[in-house]
mmCIF file of C-alpha atoms in Angstrom:
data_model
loop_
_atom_site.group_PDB
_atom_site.id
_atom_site.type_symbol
_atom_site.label_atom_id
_atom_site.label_comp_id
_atom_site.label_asym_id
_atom_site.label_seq_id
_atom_site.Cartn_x
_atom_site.Cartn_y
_atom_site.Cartn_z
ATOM 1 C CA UNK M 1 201.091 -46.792 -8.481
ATOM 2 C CA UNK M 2 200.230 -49.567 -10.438
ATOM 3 C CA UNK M 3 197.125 -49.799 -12.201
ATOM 4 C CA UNK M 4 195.104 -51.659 -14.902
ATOM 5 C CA UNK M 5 192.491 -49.497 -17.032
ATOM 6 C CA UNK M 6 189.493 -50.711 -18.866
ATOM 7 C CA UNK M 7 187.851 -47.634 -20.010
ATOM 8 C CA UNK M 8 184.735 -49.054 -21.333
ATOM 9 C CA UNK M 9 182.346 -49.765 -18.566
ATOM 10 C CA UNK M 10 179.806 -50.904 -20.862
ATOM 11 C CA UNK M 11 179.175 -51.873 -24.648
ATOM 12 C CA UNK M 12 176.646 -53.119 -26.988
ATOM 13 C CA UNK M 13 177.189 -54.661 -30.343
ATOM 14 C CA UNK M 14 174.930 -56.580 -32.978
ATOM 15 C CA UNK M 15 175.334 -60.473 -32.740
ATOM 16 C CA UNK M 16 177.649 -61.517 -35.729
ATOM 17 C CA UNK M 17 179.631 -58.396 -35.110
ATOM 18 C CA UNK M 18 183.126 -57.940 -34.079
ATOM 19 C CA UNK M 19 184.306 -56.922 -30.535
ATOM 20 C CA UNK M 20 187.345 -54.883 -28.992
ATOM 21 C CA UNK M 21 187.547 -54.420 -25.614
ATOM 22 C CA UNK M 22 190.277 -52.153 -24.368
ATOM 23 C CA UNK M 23 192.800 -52.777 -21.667
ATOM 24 C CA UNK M 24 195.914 -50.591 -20.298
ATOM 25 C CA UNK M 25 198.396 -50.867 -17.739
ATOM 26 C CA UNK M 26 200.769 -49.176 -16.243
ATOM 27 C CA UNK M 27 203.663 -50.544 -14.365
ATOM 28 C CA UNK M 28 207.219 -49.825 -15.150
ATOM 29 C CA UNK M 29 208.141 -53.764 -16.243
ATOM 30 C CA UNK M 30 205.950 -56.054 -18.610
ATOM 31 C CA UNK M 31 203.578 -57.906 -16.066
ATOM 32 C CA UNK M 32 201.850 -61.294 -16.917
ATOM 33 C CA UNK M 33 198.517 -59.992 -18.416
ATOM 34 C CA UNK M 34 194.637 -61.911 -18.345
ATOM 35 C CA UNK M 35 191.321 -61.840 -19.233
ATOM 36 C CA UNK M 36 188.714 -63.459 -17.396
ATOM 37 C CA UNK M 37 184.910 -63.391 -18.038
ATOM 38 C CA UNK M 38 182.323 -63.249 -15.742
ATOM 39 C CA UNK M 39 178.218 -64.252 -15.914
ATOM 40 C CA UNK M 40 175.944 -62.236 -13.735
ATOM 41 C CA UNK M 41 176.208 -64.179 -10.382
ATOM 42 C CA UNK M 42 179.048 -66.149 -10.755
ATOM 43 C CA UNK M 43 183.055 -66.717 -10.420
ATOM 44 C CA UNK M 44 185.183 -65.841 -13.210
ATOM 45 C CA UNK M 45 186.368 -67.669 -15.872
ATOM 46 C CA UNK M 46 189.837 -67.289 -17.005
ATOM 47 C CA UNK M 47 189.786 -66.635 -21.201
ATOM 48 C CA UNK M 48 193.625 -66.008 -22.056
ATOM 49 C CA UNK M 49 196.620 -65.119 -20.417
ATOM 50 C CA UNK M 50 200.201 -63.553 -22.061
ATOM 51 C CA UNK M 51 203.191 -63.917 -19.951
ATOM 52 C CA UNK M 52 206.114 -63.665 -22.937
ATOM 53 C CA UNK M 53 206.894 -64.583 -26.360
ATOM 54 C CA UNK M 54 204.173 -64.018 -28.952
ATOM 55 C CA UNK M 55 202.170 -60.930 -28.797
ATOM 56 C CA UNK M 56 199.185 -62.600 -30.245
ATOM 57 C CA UNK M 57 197.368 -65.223 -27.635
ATOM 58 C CA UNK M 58 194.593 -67.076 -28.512
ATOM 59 C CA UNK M 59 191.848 -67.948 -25.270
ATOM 60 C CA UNK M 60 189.425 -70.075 -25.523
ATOM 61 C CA UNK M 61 185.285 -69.214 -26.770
ATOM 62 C CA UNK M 62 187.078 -67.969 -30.068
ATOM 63 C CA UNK M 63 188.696 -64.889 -28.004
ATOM 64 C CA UNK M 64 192.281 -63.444 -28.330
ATOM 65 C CA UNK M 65 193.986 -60.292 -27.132
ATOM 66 C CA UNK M 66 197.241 -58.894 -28.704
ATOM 67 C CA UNK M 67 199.814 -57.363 -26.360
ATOM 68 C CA UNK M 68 201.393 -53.661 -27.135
ATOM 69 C CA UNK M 69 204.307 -52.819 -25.575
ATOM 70 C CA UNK M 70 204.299 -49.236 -26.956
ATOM 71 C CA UNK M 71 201.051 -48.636 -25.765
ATOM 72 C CA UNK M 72 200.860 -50.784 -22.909
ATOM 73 C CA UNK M 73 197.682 -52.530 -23.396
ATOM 74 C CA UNK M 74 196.241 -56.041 -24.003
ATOM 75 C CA UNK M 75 193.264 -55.490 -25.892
ATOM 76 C CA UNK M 76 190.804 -58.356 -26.418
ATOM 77 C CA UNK M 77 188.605 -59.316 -29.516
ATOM 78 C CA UNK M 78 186.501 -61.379 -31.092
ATOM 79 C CA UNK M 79 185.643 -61.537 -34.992
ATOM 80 C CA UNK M 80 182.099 -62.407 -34.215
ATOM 81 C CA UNK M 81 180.230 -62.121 -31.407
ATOM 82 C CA UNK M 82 177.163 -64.672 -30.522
ATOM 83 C CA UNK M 83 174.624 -63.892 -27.954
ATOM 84 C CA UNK M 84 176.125 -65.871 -25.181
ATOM 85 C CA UNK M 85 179.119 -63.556 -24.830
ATOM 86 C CA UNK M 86 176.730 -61.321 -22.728
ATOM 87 C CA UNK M 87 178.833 -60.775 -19.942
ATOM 88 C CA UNK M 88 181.691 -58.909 -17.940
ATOM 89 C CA UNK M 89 185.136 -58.975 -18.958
ATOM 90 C CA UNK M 90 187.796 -58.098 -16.860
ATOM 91 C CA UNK M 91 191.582 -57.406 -17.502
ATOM 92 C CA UNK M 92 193.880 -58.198 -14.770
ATOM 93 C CA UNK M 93 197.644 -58.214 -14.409
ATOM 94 C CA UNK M 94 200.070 -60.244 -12.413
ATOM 95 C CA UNK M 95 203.151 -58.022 -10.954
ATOM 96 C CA UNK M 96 206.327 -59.464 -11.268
ATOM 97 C CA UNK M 97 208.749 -59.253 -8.987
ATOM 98 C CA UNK M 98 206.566 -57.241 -6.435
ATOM 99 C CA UNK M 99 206.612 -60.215 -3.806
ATOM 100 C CA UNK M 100 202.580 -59.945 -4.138
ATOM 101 C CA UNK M 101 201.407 -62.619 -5.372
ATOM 102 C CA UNK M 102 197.852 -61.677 -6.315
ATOM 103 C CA UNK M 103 196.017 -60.448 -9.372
ATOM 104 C CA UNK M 104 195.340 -56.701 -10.144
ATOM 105 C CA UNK M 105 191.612 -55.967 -11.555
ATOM 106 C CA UNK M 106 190.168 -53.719 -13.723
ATOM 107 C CA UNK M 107 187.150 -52.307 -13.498
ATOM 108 C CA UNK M 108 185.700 -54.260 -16.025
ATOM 109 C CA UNK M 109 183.763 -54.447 -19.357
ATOM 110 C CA UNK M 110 180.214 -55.359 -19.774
ATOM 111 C CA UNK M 111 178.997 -56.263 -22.402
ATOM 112 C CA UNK M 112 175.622 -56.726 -23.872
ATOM 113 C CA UNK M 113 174.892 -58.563 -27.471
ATOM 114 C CA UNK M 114 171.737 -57.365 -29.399
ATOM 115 C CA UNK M 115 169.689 -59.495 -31.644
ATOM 116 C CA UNK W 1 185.191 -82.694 -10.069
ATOM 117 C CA UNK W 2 187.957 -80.391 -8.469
ATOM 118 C CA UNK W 3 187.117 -77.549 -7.866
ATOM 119 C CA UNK W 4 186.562 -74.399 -5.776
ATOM 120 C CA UNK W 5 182.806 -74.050 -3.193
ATOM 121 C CA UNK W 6 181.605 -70.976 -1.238
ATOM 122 C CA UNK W 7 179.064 -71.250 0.987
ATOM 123 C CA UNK W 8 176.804 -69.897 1.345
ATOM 124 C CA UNK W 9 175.723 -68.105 -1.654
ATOM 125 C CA UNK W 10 173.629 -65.887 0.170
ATOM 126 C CA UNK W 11 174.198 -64.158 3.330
ATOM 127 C CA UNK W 12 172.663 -62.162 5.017
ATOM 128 C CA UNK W 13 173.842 -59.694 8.514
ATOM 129 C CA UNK W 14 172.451 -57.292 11.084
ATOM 130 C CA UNK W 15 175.024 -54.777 11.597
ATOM 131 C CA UNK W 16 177.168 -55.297 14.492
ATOM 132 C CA UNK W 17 177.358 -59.131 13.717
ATOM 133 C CA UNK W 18 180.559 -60.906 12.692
ATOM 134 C CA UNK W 19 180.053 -63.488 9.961
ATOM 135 C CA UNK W 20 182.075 -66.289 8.297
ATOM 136 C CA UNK W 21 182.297 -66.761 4.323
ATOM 137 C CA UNK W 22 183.344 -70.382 3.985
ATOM 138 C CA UNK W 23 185.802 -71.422 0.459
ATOM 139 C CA UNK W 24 187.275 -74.516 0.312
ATOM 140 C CA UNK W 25 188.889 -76.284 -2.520
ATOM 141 C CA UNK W 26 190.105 -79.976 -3.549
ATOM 142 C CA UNK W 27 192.324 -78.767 -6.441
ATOM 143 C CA UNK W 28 195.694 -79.552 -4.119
ATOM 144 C CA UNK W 29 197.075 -75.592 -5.033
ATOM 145 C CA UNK W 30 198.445 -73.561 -2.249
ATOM 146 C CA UNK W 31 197.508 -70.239 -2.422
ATOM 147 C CA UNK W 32 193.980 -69.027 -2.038
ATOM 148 C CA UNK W 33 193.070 -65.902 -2.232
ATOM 149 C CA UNK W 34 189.862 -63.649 -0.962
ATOM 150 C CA UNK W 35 188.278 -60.566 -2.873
ATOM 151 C CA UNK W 36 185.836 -58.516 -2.594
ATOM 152 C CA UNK W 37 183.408 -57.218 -6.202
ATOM 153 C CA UNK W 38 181.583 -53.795 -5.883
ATOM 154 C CA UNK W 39 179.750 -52.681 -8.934
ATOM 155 C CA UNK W 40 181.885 -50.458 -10.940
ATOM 156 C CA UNK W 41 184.837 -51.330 -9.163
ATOM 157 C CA UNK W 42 186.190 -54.448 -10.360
ATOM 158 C CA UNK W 43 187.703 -56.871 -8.051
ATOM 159 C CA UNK W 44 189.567 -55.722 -5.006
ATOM 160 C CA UNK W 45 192.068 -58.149 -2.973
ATOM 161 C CA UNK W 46 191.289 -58.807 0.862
ATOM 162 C CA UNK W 47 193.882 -61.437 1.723
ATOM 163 C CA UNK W 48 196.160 -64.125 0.478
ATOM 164 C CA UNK W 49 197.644 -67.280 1.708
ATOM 165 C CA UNK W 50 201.133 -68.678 0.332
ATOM 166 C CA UNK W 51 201.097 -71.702 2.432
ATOM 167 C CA UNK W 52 199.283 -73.202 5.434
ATOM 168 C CA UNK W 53 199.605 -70.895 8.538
ATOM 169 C CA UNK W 54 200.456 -68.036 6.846
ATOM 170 C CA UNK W 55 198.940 -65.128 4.798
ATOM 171 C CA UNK W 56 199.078 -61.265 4.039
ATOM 172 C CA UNK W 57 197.003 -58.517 3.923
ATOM 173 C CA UNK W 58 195.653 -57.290 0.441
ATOM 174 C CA UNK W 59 194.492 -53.615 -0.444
ATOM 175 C CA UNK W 60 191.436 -53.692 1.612
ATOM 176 C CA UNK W 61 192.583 -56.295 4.598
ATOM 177 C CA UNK W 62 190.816 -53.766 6.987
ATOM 178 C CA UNK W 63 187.288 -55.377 8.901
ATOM 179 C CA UNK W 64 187.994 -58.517 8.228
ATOM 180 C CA UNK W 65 190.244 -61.706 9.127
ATOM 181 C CA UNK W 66 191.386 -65.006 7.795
ATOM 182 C CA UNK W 67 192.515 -68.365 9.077
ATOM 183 C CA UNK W 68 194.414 -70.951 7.016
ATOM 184 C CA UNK W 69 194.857 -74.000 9.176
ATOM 185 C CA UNK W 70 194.267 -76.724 6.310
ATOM 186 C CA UNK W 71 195.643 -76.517 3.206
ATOM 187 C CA UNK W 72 192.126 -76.910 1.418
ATOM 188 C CA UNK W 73 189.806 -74.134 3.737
ATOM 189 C CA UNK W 74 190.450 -70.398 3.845
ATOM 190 C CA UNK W 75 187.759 -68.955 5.772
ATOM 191 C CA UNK W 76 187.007 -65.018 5.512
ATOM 192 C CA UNK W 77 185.283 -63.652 8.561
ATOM 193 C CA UNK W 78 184.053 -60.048 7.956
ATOM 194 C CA UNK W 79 183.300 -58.198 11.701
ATOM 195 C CA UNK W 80 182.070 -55.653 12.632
ATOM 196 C CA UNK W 81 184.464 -53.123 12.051
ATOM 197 C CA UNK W 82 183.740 -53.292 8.660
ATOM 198 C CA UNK W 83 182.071 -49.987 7.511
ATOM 199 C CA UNK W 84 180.418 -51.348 4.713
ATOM 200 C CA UNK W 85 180.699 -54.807 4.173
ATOM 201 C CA UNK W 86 177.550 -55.269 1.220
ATOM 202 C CA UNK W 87 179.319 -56.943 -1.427
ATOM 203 C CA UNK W 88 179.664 -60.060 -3.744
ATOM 204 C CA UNK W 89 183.231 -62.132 -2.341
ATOM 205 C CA UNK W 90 185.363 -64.366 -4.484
ATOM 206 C CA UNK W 91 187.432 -66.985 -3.570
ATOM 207 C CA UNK W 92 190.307 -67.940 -5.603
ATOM 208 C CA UNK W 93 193.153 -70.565 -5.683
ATOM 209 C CA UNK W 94 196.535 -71.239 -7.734
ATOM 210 C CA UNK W 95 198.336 -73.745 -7.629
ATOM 211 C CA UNK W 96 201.848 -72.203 -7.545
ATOM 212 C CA UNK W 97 202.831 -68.828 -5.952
ATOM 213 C CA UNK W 98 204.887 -67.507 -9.113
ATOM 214 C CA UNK W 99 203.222 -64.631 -9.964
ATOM 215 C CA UNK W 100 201.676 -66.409 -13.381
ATOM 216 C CA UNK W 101 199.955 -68.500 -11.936
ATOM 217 C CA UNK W 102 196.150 -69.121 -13.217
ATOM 218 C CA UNK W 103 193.590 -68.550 -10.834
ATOM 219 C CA UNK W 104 190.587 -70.665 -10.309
ATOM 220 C CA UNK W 105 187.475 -68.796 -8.746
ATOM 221 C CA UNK W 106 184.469 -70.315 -6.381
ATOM 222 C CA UNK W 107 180.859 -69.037 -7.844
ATOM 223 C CA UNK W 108 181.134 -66.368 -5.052
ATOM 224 C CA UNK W 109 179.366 -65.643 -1.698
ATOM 225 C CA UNK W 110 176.797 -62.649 -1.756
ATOM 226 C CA UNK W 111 177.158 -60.753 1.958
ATOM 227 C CA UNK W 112 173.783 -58.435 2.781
ATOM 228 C CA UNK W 113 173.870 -55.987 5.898
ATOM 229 C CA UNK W 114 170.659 -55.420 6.994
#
């Protein structure tokens, strides 16, 4: 089945510092890949999306993710990290060619900045 | 401002009781979209609508029911047969059906059983 894989549920880094957060999929055919960021409480808030063509995507809040096709993942970073990135970060992909036309969620990131 | 609204952002059930999360939107898109957010769990899809008067069943359509008589509204009514229906619901939107298509969330509706 298809599935996407963030295996971080939860990390902490320094404000300033860089950030990686991890995302896999698996699914036979390259889907259309996202990250979307969520504050405690509210809706989420679509960062960046890949659907072909460069491997590198820049998002908005300073964030991009680079896609992998060897590895199958669509990791997403930041070079430095302020304190108002606290928040959950979830990879999702879009199946093509499934006929369902929804999103498929990871379990998401959270992540917490330190002082 | 277009946009997506729940209401109401809290809710709150005695078991037994059917209830009815409200999402509307004035963005123009077609498909909406309901899910359901358990800690830990990520985001898990309840229903979808294509196109007025029609939708389809997600990975968890079981306990609840939809209605999408106006293009803007997509109720989600979560009964009774719902084993365990505490959970934070999102309401999405697209404005295509192509399976790229960006989704817009509503701030979400948090559901209680008392």
């Amino acid at each position: 089945a298809q599935s996407v894989t963030q295996p971080d549920i939860h990390i902490t880094v320094s404000e300033g510092a860089s950030l990686e957060l991890r995302c896999n999929y698996s699914y036979g055919a390259t889907p259309y890949l996202f990250w979307y960021v969520q504050s405690p409480g509210q809706g989420l808030q679509l960062l960046l999306k890949y659907f072909s063509g460069d491997t590198l995507v820049q998002g908005i809040k300073g964030f991009e993710a680079e896609f992998k096709r060897s590895q199958s993942s669509f990791n997403l970073r930041k070079p430095s990290v302020h304190w108002s990135d606290a928040a959950e970060y979830f990879c999702a992909v879009a199946l093509m060619d499934t006929g369902r036309r929804a999103l498929t969620f990871g379990s998401g990131t959270r992540l917490q900045v330190q002082p | 401002d277009g946009g997506i609204t729940q209401s109401p952002k809290y809710l709150f059930r005695k078991e037994g009781q059917n209830v009815t999360l409200s999402c509307e939107q004035n963005l123009n898109h077609d498909a909406m979209y309901w899910y359901r957010q358990d800690p830990g769990q990520g985001l898990r899809l309840i229903y979808y609508s294509q196109i007025v008067n029609d939708f389809q069943k997600g990975d968890i359509a079981e306990g609840y029911s939809v209605s999408r008589e106006k293009k803007e509204s997509f109720p989600l009514t979560v009964t009774s047969a719902q084993k365990n229906p505490t959970a934070f619901y999102l309401c999405a939107s697209s404005i295509g059906t192509s399976e790229g298509s960006e989704q817009f969330f509503g701030p979400g509706t948090r559901l209680t059983v008392l």
